[in-house]
XYZ file of C-alpha atoms in Angstrom:
649
model
C -0.079 0.080 -0.067
C 1.221 3.114 -0.647
C 1.421 6.156 1.191
C -0.773 8.304 -0.890
C -3.693 5.401 -0.139
C -2.705 5.424 3.817
C -3.692 8.911 3.751
C -6.936 8.307 1.738
C -7.792 5.586 4.246
C -7.414 7.673 7.223
C -9.291 10.239 5.817
C -12.367 7.790 5.182
C -12.030 7.036 8.782
C -12.071 10.369 10.189
C -14.890 11.264 7.708
C -17.068 7.859 9.293
C -16.517 9.250 13.053
C -16.880 12.571 12.451
C -19.962 12.566 9.495
C -21.829 15.712 10.335
C -19.089 18.139 10.971
C -16.969 19.554 8.947
C -13.476 19.736 9.668
C -11.573 19.892 6.913
C -10.941 22.221 4.288
C -8.950 20.680 1.569
C -7.585 22.672 -1.663
C -6.688 19.595 -3.202
C -8.757 16.028 -2.228
C -6.538 14.021 -4.338
C -3.554 15.642 -2.113
C -3.794 14.360 1.486
C -0.221 16.430 2.570
C -2.425 19.318 1.956
C -4.729 19.214 4.182
C -5.365 21.810 6.799
C -7.239 21.426 10.024
C -9.120 24.594 10.936
C -10.693 23.765 14.381
C -10.122 21.210 17.000
C -13.162 18.183 16.945
C -13.189 17.971 20.761
C -13.495 21.666 21.371
C -16.081 21.676 18.809
C -18.352 18.968 20.307
C -18.023 20.456 24.181
C -19.233 23.666 22.421
C -22.129 21.941 20.995
C -23.121 20.019 24.079
C -22.810 23.328 25.903
C -25.678 24.823 23.359
C -27.943 21.405 23.629
C -28.085 21.941 27.672
C -28.941 25.459 27.138
C -31.840 24.433 24.848
C -32.691 21.556 26.851
C -33.382 23.983 30.094
C -34.945 26.590 28.147
C -37.634 24.196 26.414
C -37.793 22.509 30.366
C -38.913 26.214 31.604
C -41.666 26.499 29.325
C -42.905 23.199 29.729
C -42.651 24.057 33.556
C -44.477 27.191 32.365
C -47.468 25.424 30.252
C -48.136 23.181 32.919
C -48.656 26.238 35.748
C -50.769 27.589 33.740
C -52.646 24.299 33.187
C -52.976 24.486 37.055
C -54.180 27.810 37.477
C -56.890 27.415 35.036
C -58.256 24.420 36.635
C -58.222 26.312 40.076
C -60.224 29.051 37.884
C -62.654 26.539 37.222
C -62.955 24.869 40.538
C -62.740 27.771 42.701
C -64.331 31.313 42.370
C -62.312 34.016 40.785
C -59.506 34.753 42.786
C -57.265 38.189 42.410
C -54.138 36.410 43.987
C -54.398 34.025 41.077
C -54.142 36.363 38.068
C -51.489 37.936 40.112
C -49.225 34.635 40.068
C -50.246 34.364 35.963
C -49.175 37.703 35.524
C -45.825 37.165 37.321
C -45.366 34.089 35.355
C -45.849 35.974 31.901
C -43.519 38.153 33.014
C -40.890 35.690 33.737
C -40.883 34.614 29.768
C -40.435 38.042 28.998
C -37.465 38.407 31.210
C -36.229 35.156 29.884
C -36.544 35.805 26.565
C -34.653 39.179 26.938
C -31.918 38.120 29.363
C -31.398 34.683 27.820
C -30.802 33.831 31.605
C -33.160 31.117 32.247
C -31.972 30.899 36.402
C -32.057 34.900 36.967
C -35.118 35.087 35.219
C -36.872 32.695 37.866
C -34.780 34.366 40.763
C -36.494 37.345 39.752
C -39.477 36.405 38.501
C -40.008 34.278 41.971
C -39.108 37.637 44.072
C -41.376 39.718 42.420
C -44.257 37.259 42.955
C -43.793 37.044 46.513
C -43.573 40.748 47.056
C -46.826 41.360 45.203
C -48.127 38.482 47.583
C -46.856 40.320 50.666
C -48.159 43.614 49.644
C -51.357 42.220 48.974
C -51.499 40.517 52.449
C -50.968 43.914 54.229
C -53.492 45.983 51.993
C -56.030 43.253 53.681
C -54.899 43.657 57.187
C -54.850 47.328 56.599
C -58.504 47.403 55.281
C -59.865 44.551 58.226
C -58.053 47.125 60.508
C -60.175 50.346 59.380
C -63.049 47.956 59.059
C -63.020 47.399 62.300
C -61.945 50.879 63.647
C -65.103 52.409 61.818
C -68.181 53.954 63.535
C -71.435 55.306 62.951
C -70.308 58.820 63.333
C -67.307 59.839 60.906
C -67.169 62.854 62.634
C -65.759 61.361 66.087
C -62.293 62.343 67.138
C -59.592 60.272 67.669
C -60.107 59.308 71.401
C -63.982 59.106 70.256
C -63.252 56.629 68.348
C -61.139 54.293 70.620
C -64.044 55.015 73.613
C -66.294 53.273 71.167
C -64.331 50.461 70.623
C -63.428 49.870 74.166
C -67.099 50.181 74.968
C -68.159 47.501 72.648
C -65.216 45.444 73.559
C -66.575 45.683 77.370
C -70.145 44.968 76.189
C -68.864 41.968 74.087
C -67.452 40.395 76.764
C -69.977 41.182 79.467
C -73.064 39.400 77.235
C -70.518 36.885 76.521
C -69.901 36.357 80.184
C -73.411 36.661 81.185
C -72.023 39.980 83.842
C -74.367 42.300 82.314
C -76.998 42.657 84.804
C -75.904 42.966 88.437
C -78.012 41.076 89.653
C -77.389 38.039 87.543
C -73.715 37.508 88.828
C -74.744 37.390 92.756
C -77.526 34.393 92.481
C -75.611 31.815 93.899
C -74.517 34.047 97.058
C -78.762 34.561 97.255
C -79.198 30.667 97.022
C -76.036 30.753 99.779
C -77.963 32.726 101.837
C -81.210 30.903 101.806
C -79.377 27.504 102.491
C -77.825 28.911 105.184
C -81.131 30.938 106.918
C -83.032 27.026 106.426
C -80.025 25.392 108.419
C -80.450 27.936 111.084
C -84.170 27.297 111.317
C -83.704 23.711 111.658
C -81.401 24.422 114.375
C -83.394 26.064 116.030
C -86.600 23.552 115.793
C -84.330 20.594 117.162
C -84.266 22.285 121.227
C -88.278 22.631 120.495
C -88.751 19.406 119.208
C -86.754 17.814 122.787
C -89.067 20.148 125.254
C -91.742 18.402 123.010
C -90.903 14.896 123.933
C -90.868 15.687 127.439
C -94.050 16.685 127.404
C -95.446 13.749 125.723
C -93.333 11.303 128.425
C -95.500 13.286 130.738
C -98.926 12.383 128.916
C -98.297 8.608 128.531
C -98.013 8.158 132.391
C -101.351 9.989 132.290
C -102.590 7.861 130.127
C -101.052 4.169 131.422
C -103.023 5.519 135.022
C -106.186 5.585 132.647
C -105.417 2.723 131.406
C -105.618 0.956 134.702
C -108.848 2.003 135.566
C -110.497 1.037 132.444
C -108.787 -2.917 132.878
C -110.562 -3.173 136.183
C -113.629 -2.491 134.515
C -112.934 -4.847 131.614
C -112.723 -8.089 134.278
C -116.350 -7.557 135.180
C -117.106 -7.511 131.330
C -115.198 -10.335 130.742
C -118.091 -12.955 131.534
C -120.281 -11.171 129.396
C -117.773 -11.304 126.447
C -117.849 -15.121 127.256
C -120.656 -15.274 125.519
C -119.132 -13.157 122.413
C -116.220 -15.713 122.547
C -118.395 -18.818 121.819
C -119.529 -16.681 118.472
C -116.142 -15.669 117.476
C -115.089 -19.003 117.452
C -117.594 -19.903 114.825
C -116.294 -16.713 112.997
C -112.898 -18.010 113.376
C -113.363 -20.766 111.557
C -114.864 -19.033 108.788
C -111.348 -17.195 109.035
C -108.916 -20.146 108.865
C -110.020 -20.901 105.524
C -109.156 -17.133 104.693
C -105.983 -17.224 106.305
C -104.806 -20.392 104.301
C -105.435 -18.426 101.222
C -103.617 -15.418 102.306
C -100.236 -17.854 103.386
C -100.712 -19.372 99.699
C -100.480 -15.518 98.517
C -97.575 -15.049 101.195
C -95.165 -17.684 99.829
C -95.442 -16.467 95.823
C -94.292 -12.983 97.087
C -91.826 -14.160 98.958
C -90.653 -16.053 96.191
C -90.542 -13.307 94.072
C -88.648 -11.164 96.842
C -85.782 -14.016 96.739
C -85.907 -13.777 92.985
C -85.095 -10.341 92.707
C -82.230 -10.545 95.602
C -80.505 -13.498 93.762
C -80.880 -10.968 90.466
C -79.092 -8.388 92.675
C -76.435 -10.808 94.026
C -75.562 -11.714 90.496
C -74.852 -8.397 89.227
C -70.894 -7.323 89.940
C -69.853 -4.739 92.361
C -68.453 -2.789 89.225
C -71.607 -2.698 87.582
C -73.010 -1.869 91.165
C -70.734 1.366 91.527
C -71.155 2.296 87.907
C -75.250 2.737 88.932
C -74.193 4.661 91.750
C -71.810 7.035 89.671
C -74.629 7.524 87.179
C -77.083 8.151 89.808
C -74.716 11.011 91.277
C -74.126 12.563 87.757
C -77.559 13.042 87.374
C -78.275 14.888 90.258
C -74.727 17.009 89.830
C -76.380 17.333 86.110
C -79.582 18.910 87.718
C -77.607 21.012 90.003
C -75.132 22.650 87.752
C -78.322 23.652 85.348
C -79.820 25.349 88.709
C -76.599 27.265 88.540
C -75.557 28.157 85.481
C -77.375 31.195 84.091
C -78.018 30.519 80.283
C -76.266 32.876 77.909
C -78.669 35.720 75.958
C -77.103 37.147 73.026
C -80.280 38.687 72.000
C -80.289 41.607 74.768
C -81.360 44.789 73.256
C -82.380 47.989 74.270
C -85.172 50.225 72.043
C -85.388 47.297 69.518
C -81.865 47.438 68.534
C -79.489 44.439 69.653
C -76.448 45.498 71.815
C -74.226 42.247 70.832
C -71.504 44.347 69.027
C -70.483 41.290 66.982
C -74.020 41.236 65.620
C -72.760 44.019 63.029
C -75.153 46.862 63.478
C -74.915 50.127 62.715
C -77.815 50.885 65.252
C -75.708 49.438 68.252
C -73.150 51.922 67.737
C -76.094 54.758 67.927
C -76.970 53.516 70.969
C -73.789 53.500 72.462
C -72.595 56.956 71.430
C -75.397 58.201 73.397
C -74.102 56.712 76.876
C -70.522 57.779 75.644
C -71.613 61.145 75.153
C -73.756 61.356 78.775
C -70.699 60.664 80.046
C -67.802 62.627 78.202
C -66.739 59.546 76.093
C -65.589 57.894 79.737
C -65.566 54.450 79.276
C -66.186 52.881 82.520
C -68.797 55.177 83.599
C -70.658 54.952 80.297
C -70.901 51.037 80.818
C -71.984 51.578 84.234
C -74.614 53.844 83.243
C -76.089 51.331 80.841
C -75.726 48.276 83.000
C -77.989 50.555 85.346
C -79.798 51.644 82.746
C -80.953 47.949 81.614
C -81.205 46.980 85.240
C -83.644 49.605 85.649
C -86.168 48.559 82.599
C -85.812 45.308 83.894
C -86.543 45.978 87.342
C -89.737 48.281 86.207
C -90.653 46.330 83.054
C -90.429 49.171 80.963
C -90.060 47.064 78.032
C -93.683 45.898 78.227
C -95.190 49.258 79.597
C -96.525 50.702 75.766
C -98.826 47.435 76.362
C -100.154 48.970 79.592
C -103.441 51.128 79.938
C -102.671 53.242 82.955
C -105.881 54.511 83.080
C -104.917 58.345 83.189
C -106.716 59.525 80.159
C -107.477 63.195 82.056
C -103.441 64.258 81.081
C -103.520 63.195 77.354
C -103.931 66.821 77.382
C -100.412 67.502 79.709
C -98.109 66.007 77.375
C -98.279 65.194 74.079
C -96.445 64.376 70.547
C -97.208 66.623 67.480
C -95.029 68.075 65.054
C -91.089 67.904 63.982
C -88.612 70.774 64.066
C -85.938 72.132 61.187
C -84.092 68.802 61.901
C -86.574 66.368 61.768
C -86.878 65.969 65.679
C -90.531 64.782 66.875
C -91.442 67.701 69.159
C -93.158 66.660 72.635
C -95.477 69.326 74.074
C -95.590 69.427 78.015
C -98.775 71.929 79.546
C -97.728 72.138 83.070
C -100.667 75.208 83.439
C -103.157 72.474 83.806
C -102.113 71.339 87.212
C -103.314 74.882 88.226
C -106.773 72.599 88.831
C -107.053 71.946 92.270
C -108.926 68.781 91.353
C -106.836 67.904 88.919
C -103.549 68.410 91.036
C -104.909 66.302 93.769
C -105.702 63.280 91.322
C -102.422 63.029 90.421
C -100.326 63.570 93.172
C -102.594 63.282 95.907
C -100.771 60.147 97.635
C -97.291 58.529 96.961
C -99.350 55.624 94.437
C -100.636 58.478 92.600
C -97.346 60.092 92.113
C -95.404 56.607 91.083
C -98.593 56.160 88.568
C -97.510 59.653 86.946
C -93.739 58.679 86.858
C -95.008 55.693 85.131
C -97.055 57.553 82.777
C -94.058 59.611 82.191
C -92.052 57.152 81.166
C -94.785 55.541 78.799
C -95.317 58.885 76.613
C -91.078 59.076 76.508
C -91.015 55.026 75.098
C -94.064 56.118 72.647
C -91.731 59.385 71.290
C -89.087 56.745 70.780
C -90.956 54.387 68.674
C -91.168 57.503 65.816
C -87.156 57.750 65.841
C -84.910 56.022 63.517
C -81.802 54.153 65.092
C -80.939 52.557 61.803
C -77.714 54.646 60.756
C -75.841 57.569 61.655
C -78.058 59.950 59.306
C -81.445 59.112 61.011
C -83.365 61.356 63.681
C -82.360 59.806 67.285
C -83.384 62.458 69.739
C -86.830 64.600 70.661
C -87.257 68.109 71.047
C -89.751 69.142 74.167
C -91.278 72.419 74.761
C -92.289 72.772 78.363
C -95.014 75.604 78.624
C -94.643 76.909 81.941
C -97.533 79.404 81.542
C -100.141 79.385 84.928
C -98.375 76.058 86.033
C -98.365 76.033 89.983
C -95.876 77.681 91.716
C -92.911 76.581 94.224
C -95.339 76.102 97.102
C -96.741 72.636 95.306
C -94.375 70.602 97.003
C -95.616 67.328 95.673
C -95.338 68.217 92.070
C -91.729 69.870 93.177
C -91.066 66.315 93.980
C -92.435 64.398 91.263
C -90.398 66.731 88.870
C -87.514 66.262 90.489
C -87.490 62.517 90.472
C -88.949 62.522 86.660
C -85.572 64.502 85.569
C -83.301 62.748 87.330
C -84.839 59.140 86.096
C -84.943 60.270 82.628
C -81.463 62.027 82.379
C -80.018 58.516 83.615
C -81.976 55.905 81.478
C -82.865 57.897 78.211
C -79.178 59.900 77.570
C -79.116 61.896 75.107
C -82.648 61.475 74.246
C -83.475 65.284 74.052
C -81.847 67.380 71.367
C -83.235 70.342 72.646
C -85.342 71.622 75.902
C -87.323 74.496 75.319
C -89.142 76.297 78.327
C -91.716 79.008 77.037
C -93.337 81.533 79.039
C -91.160 81.480 81.775
C -92.238 82.945 85.191
C -89.807 84.969 87.485
C -90.181 82.031 90.167
C -89.163 79.380 87.639
C -85.657 80.860 87.582
C -85.316 80.843 91.299
C -86.820 77.279 90.995
C -84.077 76.085 88.048
C -80.750 77.473 90.154
C -82.035 74.557 92.800
C -82.921 71.838 90.459
C -79.520 72.701 88.587
C -77.401 70.814 90.573
C -78.646 67.879 90.020
C -78.516 68.027 86.256
C -75.298 67.122 84.300
C -73.758 70.266 82.453
C -74.514 68.694 78.932
C -78.096 68.353 80.601
C -78.140 72.410 80.874
C -76.576 73.379 77.986
C -79.320 72.274 75.699
C -82.070 74.197 77.886
C -83.016 77.149 76.446
C -85.441 79.785 78.794
C -88.465 81.964 76.273
C -90.061 84.872 77.875
C -94.050 85.779 77.154
C -92.959 88.084 74.659
C -90.286 86.036 72.626
C -92.457 82.549 72.501
C -92.562 82.795 68.739
C -89.290 83.962 67.897
C -87.646 81.676 69.795
C -89.961 78.863 68.668
C -88.841 80.074 64.861
C -85.433 79.361 65.619
C -85.634 75.737 65.864
C -89.413 75.088 64.198
C -90.679 75.631 60.942
C -93.903 78.211 61.149
C -96.562 75.304 59.494
C -95.410 73.357 62.285
C -95.841 75.642 65.396
C -98.909 75.570 67.212
C -101.157 78.906 66.653
C -101.134 79.764 69.921
C -97.360 79.959 70.111
C -97.776 82.388 66.931
C -97.239 79.729 64.170
C -99.760 78.703 61.478
C -100.473 74.815 62.523
C -104.269 74.747 63.490
C -106.090 71.864 65.063
C -107.824 69.632 62.243
C -106.736 72.109 59.375
C -108.415 70.991 55.621
C -107.176 73.956 53.932
C -103.409 73.199 54.053
C -103.145 69.789 54.425
C -100.300 68.448 51.951
C -96.839 68.642 52.440
C -96.224 70.936 49.398
C -98.498 73.513 50.562
C -97.298 73.787 54.210
C -93.902 73.921 52.877
C -94.944 77.126 50.869
C -94.004 79.604 53.508
C -92.074 82.982 52.337
C -90.542 85.318 54.813
C -90.203 88.917 54.407
C -88.179 91.419 56.138
C -89.746 95.208 56.503
C -87.204 97.796 57.657
C -88.211 100.577 59.836
C -90.158 103.341 58.590
C -91.149 101.444 55.157
C -93.998 99.790 53.683
C -94.169 96.110 52.408
C -97.016 94.975 49.995
C -97.560 91.203 49.268
C -98.895 90.319 46.189
C -101.211 87.021 45.628
C -101.601 86.780 42.127
C -105.510 85.731 40.833
C -105.165 85.701 36.885
C -108.121 84.021 36.887
C -111.531 84.600 37.946
C -113.739 82.445 39.739
C -110.933 81.110 41.893
C -110.819 81.559 45.679
C -107.704 82.626 47.540
C -106.525 81.593 51.004
C -103.737 83.164 53.073
C -101.997 82.837 56.515
C -99.851 85.749 57.866
C -97.283 86.063 60.739
C -95.962 89.400 61.951
C -93.278 89.241 64.510
C -93.664 91.426 67.186
C -96.468 92.728 65.335
C -96.901 96.388 66.018
C -97.543 97.298 62.270
C -100.456 98.595 60.288
C -102.120 95.930 58.264
C -104.617 95.917 55.394
C -105.927 93.825 53.065
C -107.329 94.259 49.248
C -108.029 92.986 45.815
C -107.062 95.150 42.397
C -108.016 93.993 39.202
C -106.033 93.704 36.372
C -108.461 96.095 34.336
C -107.946 99.472 34.827
C -110.911 100.912 34.339
C -112.357 98.572 37.525
C -112.421 99.476 41.483
C -110.011 98.118 44.082
C -112.087 96.426 46.578
C -110.858 96.546 50.110
C -111.313 93.413 52.383
C -109.757 94.692 55.309
C -109.099 97.998 56.499
C -105.745 99.260 57.890
C -105.376 98.092 61.561
C -103.019 98.347 63.865
C -101.920 95.174 64.941
C -101.205 94.496 68.374
C -97.734 92.760 69.675
C -99.959 89.712 70.749
C -101.898 89.299 67.864
C -102.529 86.166 66.772
C -101.850 84.889 63.153
C -103.750 85.983 60.351
C -106.120 84.009 58.022
C -108.379 85.094 55.112
C -109.799 84.334 51.957
C -111.264 85.919 48.743
C -112.981 84.900 45.959
C -112.692 87.154 42.934
C -115.329 87.476 39.777
C -112.657 89.070 37.230
C -108.734 88.864 36.932
C -106.428 90.459 39.361
C -104.216 90.224 42.762
C -104.631 89.963 46.007
C -102.487 92.858 48.268
C -101.462 92.443 51.762
C -99.882 95.443 52.690
C -97.515 96.070 56.498
C -96.318 99.055 57.033
C -94.006 99.806 60.185
C -93.803 102.765 61.787
C -91.207 101.793 64.642
C -87.930 101.819 65.087
C -87.172 97.867 64.546
C -87.007 95.721 61.880
C -90.201 93.065 61.327
C -90.013 89.949 60.334
C -93.108 88.597 58.036
C -94.171 84.869 56.783
C -96.977 84.152 54.826
C -98.265 81.438 52.862
C -100.895 81.137 50.209
C -103.305 78.842 48.084
C -105.560 79.125 44.951
C -108.680 77.130 44.638
C -110.152 76.836 41.625
C -114.426 75.673 41.673
C -115.453 73.835 38.754
C -118.747 75.171 37.157
């Protein structure tokens, strides 16, 4: 074999080993000596192996991503939509983009995992913060931080007290009362023992006397024995008949004895362990009955004015009620909690929850206090008319005895509960308090001791058990002596209660009430427009149509009521605060050729004039003109309303 043939064989062997890799570049394939090797085959194999590993890792990672997406899709189908799972899928997509950009799978995976962990931790923190904020939310968003904290603390104390059955003071002392009763019974038993011993001695004496009497009787019996012999013979015959009966009884006794022996044998067959178990079961049953008597059932449905008090029930009305007690005690949690407990106990002791169903038989007091109308803020108005008690007969009938005074107090609490029925505790925007007007016109003076005592008790109990239920307490027609009486009563009132008092002298009644109550809701006797059984201004839209006009000093104001069509009836109400003006009414036709008609001549109105109501039916188009002439040095406020009624042909 020549050298050239050897070279060719070596080339074919190398080509067989590395078929896919171009390792040579020969300028002359026939000349083996001129072959030039450009690359090392071993290095090329190593590089190719690295690239193959990278590609395999990328494919594995893509498969993992696909598998994770499939798993997440299955979870979405099986479970409700979850934002966290969406965030995880987004995190995976971000990982894919980072892998393609950086071409580094390991770094991309680490970065993606860190982002997912950060996103989940941030979401958890946000959820926790939202829960804390929900817990701290109160029924009034305008509360200060310390007031919110006080409400949260009071709710936690109340929750604990209800669940541990410690809300009512008497419930915690039941066991002590039972123990005292048991001790008292033991003392009675110990006292009865010596008495029984003395009784036994007396019994012995009686027995001795009886024995002596029996001896005398025996002597008499001896004499009668002879007579009895005849009777004995007769008895023998009876005995023979009795023997037959005795034999039957013996057979019955034998059967009874056998049954007793059988039961005894069954008892003997029972093992001592079974007997012990029976004894234990009996003892356990006795203990259970005792424990059932001692353990108080937890009442989670405790409510006040129809509002559940358990804070975990989640009622917004609970916050409204609790804030009343907190405000009454200047947001001092412990004092507010004690006030709440005392109120619940007072209502339980006096059966206030069922007071609305009671017929107290005090119909003569219906004109003393009643509910009527609402103020500017929607508070129901309660009127108290103390001048009625100027009547001696009614006064004695109401306050003559202690029993009658207590009945009057109960009637006053019943009226308060009726007013609360008109309130709304459902949310913070609801009206949750009343407005009270106390008319002291012709009311009995301080010499009426019974009335003074009853009023003092009523004010104290209402203040302690109905906290923050009076938005404003207005006293009208206040006499001079009442200021002295109020000075005596003032020390028994809290500062917050006193801050709600408003006093108005007779000349300022209407002006004072108009600050808090619309004119159409003020009764006519107080200078308002509200009349009893008023059929003219009955709808809400008409009642709210009240216009206010200011008449300056030394000027005149003309109020026009249009009447564009003939055959209409015009009706109007008008009030001038403080009056002392000249007032007139006239009808001015639209036709200039017609004459002006005077409805009411000019009249000087005094300070105590009642509101004016008048009407006019026009026969032609025109207008009614109401003229107010103010010749005083003070401006005057005029309030009026009107309506037009068309009469059908």
